[in-house]
Coordinates of C-alpha atoms in Angstrom, one line a residue:
M1 CA 0.0 0.0 -0.2
A2 CA 1.5 3.3 -1.2
N3 CA 0.7 5.2 2.1
I4 CA 1.8 3.4 4.3
Y5 CA 6.0 3.8 5.6
I6 CA 8.0 2.8 8.5
K7 CA 9.5 4.9 11.0
E8 CA 11.9 5.0 14.0
T9 CA 9.4 5.1 17.4
K10 CA 11.2 7.2 20.4
A11 CA 9.9 3.5 22.6
K12 CA 10.0 0.6 20.2
G13 CA 12.0 1.3 17.6
R14 CA 10.9 0.9 14.1
G15 CA 7.0 1.1 13.3
V16 CA 4.2 1.4 10.6
F17 CA 2.8 4.6 10.0
T18 CA 0.0 5.9 7.9
K19 CA -0.2 8.4 5.2
R20 CA -3.8 9.0 4.8
R21 CA -7.0 8.7 6.8
L22 CA -7.7 4.8 6.6
A23 CA -11.4 3.4 7.1
A24 CA -12.6 0.1 9.2
G25 CA -11.9 -2.7 7.2
T26 CA -9.8 -1.2 5.4
V27 CA -6.8 -4.1 4.0
V28 CA -3.1 -2.8 4.9
E29 CA -1.5 -5.5 3.8
T30 CA -1.2 -9.6 2.4
A31 CA 2.2 -10.8 2.9
P32 CA 3.0 -14.0 2.3
V33 CA 5.0 -16.3 4.3
I34 CA 7.4 -18.4 5.1
V35 CA 6.5 -21.7 7.5
M36 CA 8.9 -23.5 9.0
S37 CA 8.7 -26.4 11.5
A38 CA 9.0 -26.5 15.7
E39 CA 12.1 -27.7 15.1
D40 CA 13.1 -25.0 13.0
R41 CA 11.3 -23.0 16.0
M42 CA 13.7 -24.0 19.0
Q43 CA 16.8 -23.2 16.7
L44 CA 14.5 -19.4 15.9
D45 CA 13.6 -18.7 19.5
K46 CA 17.8 -19.3 19.6
T47 CA 18.2 -15.7 17.3
L48 CA 16.9 -12.7 16.7
L49 CA 14.7 -13.6 14.6
H50 CA 12.9 -15.0 17.6
D51 CA 10.8 -11.0 18.0
Y52 CA 9.5 -11.7 14.3
I53 CA 8.1 -15.2 13.6
F54 CA 4.8 -15.9 14.3
E55 CA 3.1 -19.1 15.7
W56 CA 1.6 -20.8 12.6
E57 CA -1.0 -23.5 14.0
P58 CA -3.1 -25.1 10.8
D59 CA -5.6 -28.0 11.9
G60 CA -3.8 -27.8 15.3
V61 CA -0.1 -28.8 14.1
K62 CA 2.2 -26.6 15.9
M63 CA 4.5 -24.6 13.5
C64 CA 6.1 -21.1 12.8
C65 CA 5.9 -18.5 10.2
M66 CA 8.6 -15.2 8.5
A67 CA 6.2 -12.8 7.1
L68 CA 7.3 -10.9 3.7
G69 CA 6.5 -7.2 3.4
I70 CA 6.3 -5.4 7.1
V71 CA 4.1 -7.4 8.8
S72 CA 6.8 -8.1 11.2
I73 CA 7.6 -4.3 11.7
F74 CA 4.4 -3.4 13.2
N75 CA 4.7 -3.3 16.5
H76 CA 2.2 -4.5 19.8
S77 CA -0.2 -2.5 21.2
Y78 CA -2.8 -4.2 23.6
E79 CA -5.1 -1.5 22.2
S80 CA -4.0 -2.2 18.3
N81 CA -6.2 -0.8 15.5
C82 CA -5.5 -3.4 13.7
E83 CA -5.8 -7.6 13.1
Y84 CA -4.0 -9.7 11.4
F85 CA -5.1 -13.1 9.5
M86 CA -3.7 -16.2 8.9
N87 CA -4.5 -18.2 5.6
Y88 CA -3.4 -21.5 6.4
E89 CA -3.9 -23.0 2.4
E90 CA -3.1 -19.4 0.5
E91 CA 0.0 -19.5 2.8
T92 CA -0.5 -15.8 3.9
M93 CA -1.1 -13.2 6.5
Q94 CA -3.4 -10.5 6.2
V95 CA -3.9 -6.6 8.6
V96 CA -6.8 -5.3 8.7
T97 CA -7.2 -1.9 10.1
I98 CA -10.5 -2.6 13.3
R99 CA -11.3 1.3 13.0
D100 CA -10.8 4.0 12.1
I101 CA -6.8 5.6 11.5
D102 CA -6.0 9.0 11.3
A103 CA -3.1 10.7 8.8
G104 CA 0.0 10.2 11.2
E105 CA -0.4 7.1 13.1
E106 CA 1.2 4.5 13.9
L107 CA -0.6 1.4 13.2
T108 CA -0.2 -1.3 15.1
I109 CA -1.5 -5.1 16.1
N110 CA -1.7 -7.1 19.2
Y111 CA 1.0 -9.9 19.4
N112 CA -0.8 -12.3 21.0
G113 CA -3.2 -12.7 18.0
D114 CA -6.5 -11.1 18.8
W115 CA -6.4 -7.7 18.3
D116 CA -8.3 -7.4 22.2
D117 CA -5.8 -10.0 23.9
K118 CA -4.8 -9.0 27.5
K119 CA -2.7 -11.4 27.8
K120 CA 0.5 -10.7 29.0
L121 CA 3.6 -11.2 26.7
W122 CA 7.1 -12.9 26.7
F123 CA 8.5 -8.9 27.0
E124 CA 7.8 -5.9 28.8
A125 CA 4.9 -4.1 26.8
V126 CA 5.5 -0.6 26.1

């Protein structure tokens, strides 16, 4: 999406922002993913990539994936303005706005999976 850009934030590192107002229900990105096994995940958990992979569980089979594009740059918020969805058949992730978002606002997702999940994360959330 041409109206999306990445910039440095004060507290969270790089983040994803919008140049124009986005209505609720806007697809921000549909990104292909690289699916990896549970064994691969154990290795990735020992690297910096641990913070950029997502759980991938088609039919309850625990794996992980690396989203290409900008999905892995979205910062976490317990009050996120976007939600992500897995398409196991097409091996993609889609980020969709869940409310209207103003120009210049940071786009965030909840790393717990559901936009309103308040479960404590593996790191101290800012």
